[in-house]
Amino acid sequence: MIQDDISEFVQHGDKHFLHHLSIDCVIFGYHERQLKVLLLKWKNADKWSLPGGFIKLDEPLEEAASRILTERTGLSQLFLQQFHTFGEPKRSERTEEDIAHLESVWRKKVPENHWLLKRTVSVGYYAVTEYSQVNPQPDYLSEECTWHDVDNIPKLVFDHNLIISEALKALRIQINLQPIGYNLLSKKFTLPEIHDLYETIIGKALDRRNFSKKLLSLGIIKKLDEQKSIGAHRSPYLYKFDKRKYDKALKEGIVLAF
Amino acid sequence: MIQDDISEFVQHGDKHFLHHLSIDCVIFGYHERQLKVLLLKWKNADKWSLPGGFIKLDEPLEEAASRILTERTGLSQLFLQQFHTFGEPKRSERTEEDIAHLESVWRKKVPENHWLLKRTVSVGYYAVTEYSQVNPQPDYLSEECTWHDVDNIPKLVFDHNLIISEALKALRIQINLQPIGYNLLSKKFTLPEIHDLYETIIGKALDRRNFSKKLLSLGIIKKLDEQKSIGAHRSPYLYKFDKRKYDKALKEGIVLAF
């Protein structure tokens, strides 16, 4: 069954997908001051890659990105954001080892000029999720689908390390222009919790007072008449997002200037 | 000669270019509070489009963008910035009128399944230039190559109106994150001149005092011991860019928060 899927993909994919074009997804996972990236381990090989794939002949790019992510990792409902298209001519060149691996999975010889050996331009998408709340699963082409610290990413196939670093740059710019945090924090959270989230994503220290002043003055978060008990003499106030203002800021953009 | 070029392109382009993939360039032109966009008028038709084209089999995307811009408009040396890839399946569908036009230019019948009729995903690039200092020229496929006010753009072919509005959005975000103005203003300029530039691009009024305070405190512009005489009792100070700090800000990014 799985072998049928592989054969169908390798042998007949050229009839179902646009040639020369692919999508790669950088899925960032946040949990308690940790920022991770979701990677797939190729079947029977010590090779890691981003979840990626091809675009059906009549499929809009955004739909293709969601479908590919779901097929390859089981994740769905993420807000995928296009950030850059990667078009170096040799970016997707397969090494002899890569081709040998493809042949071992396919169990056939890959002919020259095979569609999977053609130059491929890849459109990059990213999303951010709370990684303790999702359970990614590998597909028939992979044997693992796991989270890796952004500071400790193995050498990946093709130009996937570059794609991750560009995605991280884009995310760090975006966090200045749109709010983030809804679905990444509990419904009620403390100021240190949301401050940790922003510091972890931006990757640098942010002044605590200025940080909360900005979010409060924009009305994106609001203080609740409720405290969290986290130990003797420590009961910080809880906050929640003002969903209406948050969505407005998402749509219209803000400038946080961190 | 020109007819040879057209025939070569329409008939044999499929051997020289990646299928399914194109590039479109949005060239913004600034001059004295005017923001314009460069458009091409198709030969023998009342149809306008962005300067765009196809990517050679072994050509990096950025090189393709520069080459296409130069071939189609004569402009070179512009800093083209990739901003979005457009992938709606029907975005590049040619109407019967478009096909009739292609046939009239080619002087042959376009067969079904011709490479120019295939679905095309387009990578968008933009640049900003001083339009009074460049002299764009149409290529063999166009009869005009002219500047149009961003507020008064005709209905364009394909999804080119959308591409322009997305480019303008991207430029307006970018102006908050990177300095702009070098090559768009005279070497020495007054504060009202650079303020006009920013207001025109952003498309809204900016407080004069805050604006100059920000640029000065970032060190991007510096005041000269020199005044411009623009009439009786009016002699504003001149400023110039601090090229070192400007380039540093270009590279590392800033947050201007306009």
Coordinates of C-alpha atoms in Angstrom, one line a residue:
Chain A
M1 CA 0.0 0.0 0.0
I2 CA 2.7 2.4 1.1
Q3 CA 4.9 1.2 -1.8
D4 CA 2.0 1.9 -4.2
D5 CA 1.8 5.5 -2.9
I6 CA 5.5 6.0 -3.4
S7 CA 5.4 4.5 -6.9
E8 CA 2.4 6.6 -7.9
F9 CA 4.2 9.7 -6.6
V10 CA 7.5 9.1 -8.2
Q11 CA 6.3 7.6 -11.5
H12 CA 3.1 9.6 -12.2
G13 CA 3.6 12.8 -10.2
D14 CA 4.6 14.6 -13.4
K15 CA 1.0 14.4 -14.6
H16 CA -0.5 15.7 -11.4
F17 CA 1.8 18.5 -10.4
L18 CA 3.3 21.7 -11.9
H19 CA 6.8 21.1 -12.9
H20 CA 9.7 23.2 -11.6
L21 CA 7.7 24.5 -8.7
S22 CA 7.4 23.3 -5.1
I23 CA 6.3 24.5 -1.6
D24 CA 8.3 24.3 1.6
C25 CA 6.7 24.9 5.0
V26 CA 8.6 26.1 8.0
I27 CA 6.5 25.3 11.1
F28 CA 7.8 27.0 14.2
G29 CA 6.7 25.6 17.5
Y30 CA 6.6 27.6 20.7
H31 CA 6.3 26.3 24.3
E32 CA 7.7 27.8 27.5
R33 CA 10.6 29.8 26.2
Q34 CA 11.5 27.2 23.5
L35 CA 11.3 27.9 19.8
K36 CA 11.4 24.8 17.6
V37 CA 11.0 23.8 13.9
L38 CA 9.3 20.8 12.6
L39 CA 11.5 18.5 10.5
L40 CA 11.0 15.2 8.6
K41 CA 13.5 12.4 8.5
W42 CA 13.6 10.7 5.2
K43 CA 12.8 7.0 5.2
N44 CA 15.9 4.7 5.5
A45 CA 18.3 7.6 5.4
D46 CA 20.0 10.0 7.8
K47 CA 18.6 13.0 5.9
W48 CA 16.3 15.7 7.3
S49 CA 14.1 18.1 5.4
L50 CA 11.3 20.6 5.8
P51 CA 7.8 19.3 5.1
G52 CA 7.3 20.2 1.4
G53 CA 5.7 19.1 -1.8
F54 CA 4.3 19.9 -5.1
I55 CA 1.4 22.0 -6.4
K56 CA -1.5 20.3 -8.3
L57 CA -2.1 21.6 -11.8
D58 CA -5.2 23.6 -10.8
E59 CA -4.5 24.3 -7.2
P60 CA -4.1 27.8 -5.7
L61 CA -0.7 28.2 -3.9
E62 CA -2.2 28.7 -0.5
E63 CA -4.4 25.6 -0.7
A64 CA -1.4 23.6 -1.9
A65 CA 0.6 24.8 1.1
S66 CA -2.1 23.7 3.6
R67 CA -2.7 20.4 1.8
I68 CA 1.0 19.6 1.7
L69 CA 1.5 20.4 5.4
T70 CA -1.5 18.2 6.4
E71 CA -0.4 15.3 4.2
R72 CA 3.2 15.3 5.3
T73 CA 2.7 16.1 9.1
G74 CA -0.9 15.6 10.0
L75 CA -1.1 19.3 11.1
S76 CA -4.0 21.4 9.9
Q77 CA -5.6 24.8 10.6
L78 CA -2.4 26.6 10.8
F79 CA -2.1 30.2 9.5
L80 CA 0.5 29.7 6.8
Q81 CA 2.2 32.9 5.6
Q82 CA 4.1 33.1 2.4
F83 CA 7.4 34.8 3.0
H84 CA 9.9 34.2 0.1
T85 CA 10.4 32.3 -3.1
F86 CA 13.8 30.5 -3.5
G87 CA 15.1 30.3 -7.0
E88 CA 18.8 29.5 -7.1
P89 CA 19.2 27.1 -10.1
K90 CA 21.2 24.5 -8.1
R91 CA 19.2 24.8 -4.9
S92 CA 17.3 21.5 -5.4
E93 CA 20.0 19.6 -7.2
R94 CA 20.0 16.0 -5.8
T95 CA 23.4 14.5 -4.9
E96 CA 24.2 11.0 -6.1
E97 CA 23.4 9.9 -2.6
D98 CA 20.0 11.6 -2.8
I99 CA 19.3 9.8 -6.0
A100 CA 20.5 6.5 -4.6
H101 CA 18.1 7.1 -1.7
L102 CA 15.2 7.8 -4.0
E103 CA 15.9 4.6 -6.0
S104 CA 16.0 2.6 -2.8
V105 CA 12.6 4.0 -1.7
W106 CA 11.1 3.7 -5.1
R107 CA 12.8 0.3 -5.8
K108 CA 13.5 1.3 -9.3
K109 CA 16.2 3.2 -11.3
V110 CA 15.5 6.9 -11.7
P111 CA 15.9 7.8 -15.4
E112 CA 17.8 10.9 -16.4
N113 CA 15.4 13.8 -17.0
H114 CA 13.0 12.4 -14.5
W115 CA 10.7 15.1 -13.3
L116 CA 12.0 14.9 -9.7
L117 CA 15.5 15.8 -11.0
K118 CA 14.4 19.0 -12.7
R119 CA 15.3 22.4 -11.3
T120 CA 12.7 23.4 -8.7
V121 CA 11.8 26.9 -7.5
S122 CA 10.2 26.7 -4.1
V123 CA 7.7 29.0 -2.5
G124 CA 8.3 29.3 1.3
Y125 CA 5.5 29.5 3.9
Y126 CA 5.8 29.7 7.6
A127 CA 3.4 29.3 10.6
V128 CA 3.8 29.3 14.4
T129 CA 2.0 26.8 16.7
E130 CA 2.0 25.7 20.3
Y131 CA 4.0 22.5 19.9
S132 CA 2.8 20.8 23.1
Q133 CA -0.7 20.9 21.7
V134 CA -0.2 19.2 18.4
N135 CA 0.9 15.7 17.4
P136 CA 2.7 15.7 14.1
Q137 CA 2.9 12.4 12.2
P138 CA 5.3 11.4 9.4
D139 CA 3.9 10.4 6.0
Y140 CA 4.8 7.5 3.7
L141 CA 8.0 9.2 2.6
S142 CA 9.4 9.8 6.1
E143 CA 10.1 7.9 9.2
E144 CA 10.1 10.7 11.7
C145 CA 8.4 14.1 12.1
T146 CA 9.8 15.9 15.1
W147 CA 10.5 19.3 16.6
H148 CA 14.1 20.6 16.7
D149 CA 15.5 23.7 18.6
V150 CA 15.9 26.6 16.2
D151 CA 19.4 27.0 17.6
N152 CA 20.3 23.4 16.9
I153 CA 19.1 22.4 13.5
P154 CA 20.9 19.5 11.7
K155 CA 22.3 20.0 8.2
L156 CA 19.2 19.6 6.0
V157 CA 18.8 18.6 2.4
F158 CA 18.8 21.1 -0.5
D159 CA 18.8 24.8 0.8
H160 CA 16.4 24.0 3.7
N161 CA 18.7 25.5 6.3
L162 CA 18.6 28.8 4.4
I163 CA 14.9 28.6 4.1
I164 CA 14.6 28.3 7.9
S165 CA 16.9 31.2 8.5
E166 CA 14.9 33.4 6.1
A167 CA 11.6 32.3 7.7
L168 CA 12.9 33.2 11.1
K169 CA 14.0 36.7 9.7
A170 CA 10.5 37.1 8.2
L171 CA 8.8 36.1 11.5
R172 CA 10.9 38.5 13.5
I173 CA 10.0 41.3 11.2
Q174 CA 6.3 40.3 11.2
I175 CA 6.2 40.3 15.0
N176 CA 6.8 44.1 14.8
L177 CA 3.9 44.5 12.4
Q178 CA 1.2 42.1 13.6
P179 CA 0.3 40.8 17.0
I180 CA 1.1 37.2 17.9
G181 CA 0.2 35.0 20.8
Y182 CA -3.4 34.0 20.3
N183 CA -3.3 30.1 20.3
L184 CA 0.3 30.2 21.6
L185 CA -0.5 31.1 25.2
S186 CA -3.3 29.9 27.5
K187 CA -6.5 31.9 27.3
K188 CA -5.4 33.7 30.4
F189 CA -1.7 34.5 30.8
T190 CA 0.6 36.6 32.9
L191 CA 2.7 39.5 31.6
P192 CA 5.9 37.4 32.1
E193 CA 4.4 34.6 30.0
I194 CA 3.6 36.9 27.0
H195 CA 6.9 38.7 27.5
D196 CA 8.7 35.3 27.3
L197 CA 6.9 34.5 24.1
Y198 CA 8.0 37.7 22.4
E199 CA 11.6 37.5 23.7
T200 CA 11.9 33.9 22.5
I201 CA 10.7 34.6 19.0
I202 CA 12.7 37.8 18.6
G203 CA 15.7 36.2 20.1
K204 CA 16.7 39.1 22.3
A205 CA 15.9 40.8 25.6
L206 CA 13.0 43.2 25.6
D207 CA 12.5 45.8 28.3
R208 CA 9.6 44.5 30.5
R209 CA 8.0 47.8 31.3
N210 CA 8.1 49.2 27.7
F211 CA 6.8 45.8 26.4
S212 CA 3.7 45.6 28.4
K213 CA 3.0 49.4 28.1
K214 CA 3.0 49.0 24.3
L215 CA 0.7 46.0 24.2
L216 CA -1.7 47.6 26.7
S217 CA -1.8 51.0 25.0
L218 CA -2.6 49.3 21.7
G219 CA -5.4 47.5 23.6
I220 CA -4.4 44.1 22.3
I221 CA -4.2 42.7 25.8
K222 CA -6.3 43.6 28.8
K223 CA -5.8 43.1 32.5
L224 CA -8.2 40.8 34.3
D225 CA -9.4 41.2 37.9
E226 CA -7.8 37.9 38.6
Q227 CA -4.4 36.7 39.9
K228 CA -2.4 33.6 39.3
S229 CA -1.0 31.9 42.3
I230 CA 2.5 30.7 41.5
G231 CA 4.0 30.5 45.0
A232 CA 4.3 32.3 48.3
H233 CA 3.9 36.0 47.8
R234 CA 3.8 35.6 44.1
S235 CA 0.5 36.1 42.4
P236 CA 0.8 38.1 39.2
Y237 CA -2.3 39.5 37.5
L238 CA -3.8 37.6 34.6
Y239 CA -4.4 39.1 31.2
K240 CA -6.2 38.1 28.1
F241 CA -6.3 39.1 24.5
D242 CA -8.9 41.6 23.4
K243 CA -9.9 39.5 20.4
R244 CA -11.6 42.3 18.5
K245 CA -8.6 44.6 18.8
Y246 CA -6.2 41.7 18.2
D247 CA -8.0 40.8 14.9
K248 CA -8.2 44.5 13.9
A249 CA -4.4 44.8 14.5
L250 CA -3.8 41.6 12.5
K251 CA -5.8 43.0 9.6
E252 CA -4.6 46.6 9.6
G253 CA -1.1 46.1 10.9
I254 CA 0.6 47.8 13.8
V255 CA 4.1 49.0 14.4
L256 CA 5.5 47.7 17.7
A257 CA 9.1 48.8 17.1
F258 CA 10.8 46.2 19.4
Chain B
M1 CA 14.0 41.5 -37.5
I2 CA 11.4 42.4 -34.9
Q3 CA 9.1 39.8 -36.4
D4 CA 12.0 37.2 -36.1
D5 CA 12.3 38.1 -32.4
I6 CA 8.6 37.6 -31.8
S7 CA 8.5 34.3 -33.7
E8 CA 11.6 33.1 -31.8
F9 CA 10.0 34.0 -28.5
V10 CA 6.5 32.6 -29.2
Q11 CA 7.6 29.5 -31.1
H12 CA 10.8 28.4 -29.3
G13 CA 10.5 30.1 -25.8
D14 CA 9.4 26.8 -24.4
K15 CA 12.9 25.4 -24.9
H16 CA 14.6 28.4 -23.2
F17 CA 12.4 29.2 -20.3
L18 CA 11.0 27.4 -17.2
H19 CA 7.4 26.5 -17.8
H20 CA 4.7 27.7 -15.4
L21 CA 6.8 30.4 -13.9
S22 CA 7.2 34.1 -14.7
I23 CA 8.4 37.3 -13.1
D24 CA 6.6 40.6 -12.9
C25 CA 8.3 43.9 -12.0
V26 CA 6.5 46.8 -10.3
I27 CA 8.7 49.9 -10.9
F28 CA 7.7 52.8 -8.8
G29 CA 8.9 56.2 -9.9
Y30 CA 9.1 59.2 -7.6
H31 CA 9.5 62.8 -8.5
E32 CA 8.3 65.9 -6.5
R33 CA 5.4 64.4 -4.6
Q34 CA 4.4 62.2 -7.4
L35 CA 4.4 58.4 -7.2
K36 CA 4.1 56.6 -10.5
V37 CA 4.3 53.0 -11.9
L38 CA 5.9 52.0 -15.1
L39 CA 3.5 50.2 -17.6
L40 CA 3.9 48.7 -21.0
K41 CA 1.3 49.0 -23.7
W42 CA 1.0 45.9 -25.8
K43 CA 1.7 46.3 -29.5
N44 CA -1.5 47.0 -31.6
A45 CA -3.8 46.7 -28.7
D46 CA -5.3 48.8 -26.0
K47 CA -3.9 46.6 -23.3
W48 CA -1.5 47.5 -20.5
S49 CA 0.7 45.3 -18.4
L50 CA 3.6 45.3 -16.0
P51 CA 7.0 44.6 -17.5
G52 CA 7.4 40.9 -17.0
G53 CA 8.8 37.8 -18.6
F54 CA 10.2 34.3 -18.2
I55 CA 13.1 32.7 -16.4
K56 CA 15.9 30.9 -18.4
L57 CA 16.4 27.3 -17.6
D58 CA 19.6 27.9 -15.5
E59 CA 19.1 31.5 -14.4
P60 CA 18.8 32.6 -10.8
L61 CA 15.5 34.4 -10.0
E62 CA 17.1 37.7 -9.1
E63 CA 19.2 37.7 -12.3
A64 CA 16.1 36.9 -14.3
A65 CA 14.3 39.8 -12.8
S66 CA 17.0 42.3 -13.7
R67 CA 17.4 40.9 -17.2
I68 CA 13.7 41.0 -17.9
L69 CA 13.4 44.6 -16.6
T70 CA 16.3 45.7 -18.8
E71 CA 15.1 43.9 -21.9
R72 CA 11.6 45.2 -21.6
T73 CA 12.2 48.8 -20.4
G74 CA 15.9 49.6 -20.9
L75 CA 16.2 50.3 -17.1
S76 CA 19.0 48.8 -15.3
Q77 CA 20.9 49.1 -11.9
L78 CA 17.6 49.1 -9.9
F79 CA 17.5 47.4 -6.5
L80 CA 14.7 44.9 -7.2
Q81 CA 13.1 43.4 -4.1
Q82 CA 11.1 40.2 -4.2
F83 CA 7.8 40.7 -2.4
H84 CA 5.2 38.1 -3.2
T85 CA 4.5 35.1 -5.5
F86 CA 1.1 35.1 -7.2
G87 CA -0.3 31.6 -7.7
E88 CA -4.1 31.7 -8.3
P89 CA -4.7 29.1 -11.0
K90 CA -6.6 31.4 -13.3
R91 CA -4.5 34.5 -12.8
S92 CA -2.7 34.3 -16.1
E93 CA -5.6 32.9 -18.2
R94 CA -5.7 34.6 -21.5
T95 CA -9.0 35.8 -22.8
E96 CA -10.1 35.1 -26.4
E97 CA -9.2 38.7 -27.1
D98 CA -5.7 38.1 -25.6
I99 CA -5.2 35.1 -27.8
A100 CA -6.4 36.9 -30.9
H101 CA -3.9 39.7 -30.0
L102 CA -1.0 37.2 -29.6
E103 CA -2.0 35.7 -33.0
S104 CA -2.0 39.1 -34.7
V105 CA 1.4 39.9 -33.3
W106 CA 2.9 36.4 -34.1
R107 CA 1.0 36.2 -37.4
K108 CA 0.2 32.6 -36.8
K109 CA -2.5 30.5 -35.1
V110 CA -1.6 29.7 -31.4
P111 CA -2.2 26.0 -30.9
E112 CA -4.0 24.7 -27.8
N113 CA -1.6 23.6 -25.2
H114 CA 0.9 26.2 -26.4
W115 CA 3.4 27.0 -23.6
L116 CA 2.2 30.6 -23.4
L117 CA -1.3 29.4 -22.5
K118 CA -0.2 27.3 -19.6
R119 CA -0.9 28.3 -16.0
T120 CA 1.8 30.6 -14.8
V121 CA 2.8 31.4 -11.2
S122 CA 4.5 34.8 -11.1
V123 CA 7.2 36.0 -8.7
G124 CA 6.7 39.8 -8.0
Y125 CA 9.6 42.2 -7.6
Y126 CA 9.5 45.9 -7.0
A127 CA 11.9 48.8 -7.1
V128 CA 11.8 52.6 -6.6
T129 CA 13.5 55.1 -8.9
E130 CA 13.6 58.8 -9.6
Y131 CA 11.5 58.9 -12.8
S132 CA 12.8 62.2 -14.2
Q133 CA 16.3 60.7 -14.4
V134 CA 15.5 57.6 -16.4
N135 CA 14.3 57.1 -19.9
P136 CA 12.4 53.8 -20.3
Q137 CA 12.0 52.3 -23.8
P138 CA 9.5 49.7 -25.0
D139 CA 10.8 46.4 -26.4
Y140 CA 9.6 44.6 -29.5
L141 CA 6.4 43.3 -27.8
S142 CA 5.2 46.8 -26.7
E143 CA 4.5 50.1 -28.3
E144 CA 4.8 52.3 -25.2
C145 CA 6.6 52.2 -21.9
T146 CA 5.3 55.0 -19.7
W147 CA 4.8 56.2 -16.1
H148 CA 1.2 56.2 -14.6
D149 CA 0.1 57.8 -11.4
V150 CA -0.4 55.1 -8.7
D151 CA -3.8 56.6 -8.0
N152 CA -4.9 56.4 -11.7
I153 CA -3.9 53.0 -13.1
P154 CA -5.8 51.7 -16.0
K155 CA -7.3 48.2 -16.0
L156 CA -4.3 45.9 -16.6
V157 CA -4.1 42.4 -18.1
F158 CA -4.1 39.3 -15.9
D159 CA -3.9 40.1 -12.2
H160 CA -1.5 43.0 -12.6
N161 CA -3.6 45.5 -10.8
L162 CA -3.5 43.2 -7.8
I163 CA 0.3 42.8 -8.1
I164 CA 0.7 46.6 -8.0
S165 CA -1.5 47.0 -4.9
E166 CA 0.4 44.2 -3.2
A167 CA 3.7 45.8 -4.2
L168 CA 2.6 49.2 -2.8
K169 CA 1.6 47.5 0.5
A170 CA 5.0 45.8 0.7
L171 CA 6.8 49.1 -0.1
R172 CA 4.8 50.9 2.6
I173 CA 5.8 48.2 5.2
Q174 CA 9.4 48.2 4.0
I175 CA 9.7 52.0 4.4
N176 CA 9.2 51.4 8.2
L177 CA 12.0 48.9 8.3
Q178 CA 14.7 50.2 5.9
P179 CA 15.7 53.7 4.9
I180 CA 14.8 55.0 1.5
G181 CA 15.7 58.1 -0.4
Y182 CA 19.2 57.7 -1.6
N183 CA 19.1 58.1 -5.4
L184 CA 15.5 59.5 -5.1
L185 CA 16.5 62.9 -3.8
S186 CA 19.3 65.3 -4.8
K187 CA 22.6 64.7 -3.0
K188 CA 21.7 67.7 -0.7
F189 CA 18.1 68.1 0.2
T190 CA 15.9 70.0 2.6
L191 CA 13.8 68.5 5.4
P192 CA 10.5 69.3 3.5
E193 CA 11.9 67.4 0.5
I194 CA 12.6 64.2 2.3
H195 CA 9.4 64.6 4.3
D196 CA 7.5 64.9 1.0
L197 CA 9.1 61.7 -0.3
Y198 CA 8.0 59.7 2.7
E199 CA 4.5 61.1 2.8
T200 CA 4.0 60.4 -0.9
I201 CA 5.1 56.8 -0.6
I202 CA 3.3 56.1 2.6
G203 CA 0.2 57.9 1.3
K204 CA -0.6 59.7 4.5
A205 CA 0.4 62.8 6.4
L206 CA 3.4 62.4 8.8
D207 CA 4.1 64.8 11.6
R208 CA 7.0 67.0 10.5
R209 CA 8.7 67.4 13.8
N210 CA 8.6 63.7 14.7
F211 CA 9.6 62.7 11.3
S212 CA 12.9 64.7 11.2
K213 CA 13.6 63.8 14.8
K214 CA 13.5 60.1 14.0
L215 CA 15.7 60.3 11.0
L216 CA 18.2 62.5 12.8
S217 CA 18.3 60.4 15.9
L218 CA 19.0 57.3 13.8
G219 CA 21.9 59.3 12.2
I220 CA 20.6 58.4 8.7
I221 CA 20.6 62.1 7.7
K222 CA 22.8 64.9 8.9
K223 CA 22.4 68.6 8.8
L224 CA 24.9 70.6 6.7
D225 CA 26.2 74.1 7.4
E226 CA 24.6 75.2 4.2
Q227 CA 21.2 76.7 3.3
K228 CA 19.1 76.5 0.2
S229 CA 17.7 79.8 -1.0
I230 CA 14.1 79.3 -2.2
G231 CA 12.8 82.9 -2.0
A232 CA 12.7 86.0 0.1
H233 CA 13.2 85.0 3.8
R234 CA 13.1 81.3 2.9
S235 CA 16.4 79.5 3.2
P236 CA 16.0 76.1 4.8
Y237 CA 19.0 74.2 5.9
L238 CA 20.3 71.4 3.6
Y239 CA 20.8 67.8 4.7
K240 CA 22.5 64.8 3.3
F241 CA 22.4 61.1 4.0
D242 CA 25.1 59.6 6.1
K243 CA 25.9 56.8 3.7
R244 CA 27.7 54.6 6.2
K245 CA 24.7 54.7 8.7
Y246 CA 22.3 54.5 5.8
D247 CA 23.9 51.3 4.5
K248 CA 24.1 49.9 8.0
A249 CA 20.4 50.6 8.5
L250 CA 19.6 49.0 5.1
K251 CA 21.5 45.9 6.1
E252 CA 20.4 45.5 9.7
G253 CA 17.0 47.1 9.5
I254 CA 15.5 49.8 11.5
V255 CA 12.0 50.4 13.0
L256 CA 10.7 53.8 12.1
A257 CA 7.1 53.2 13.1
F258 CA 5.5 55.8 10.9

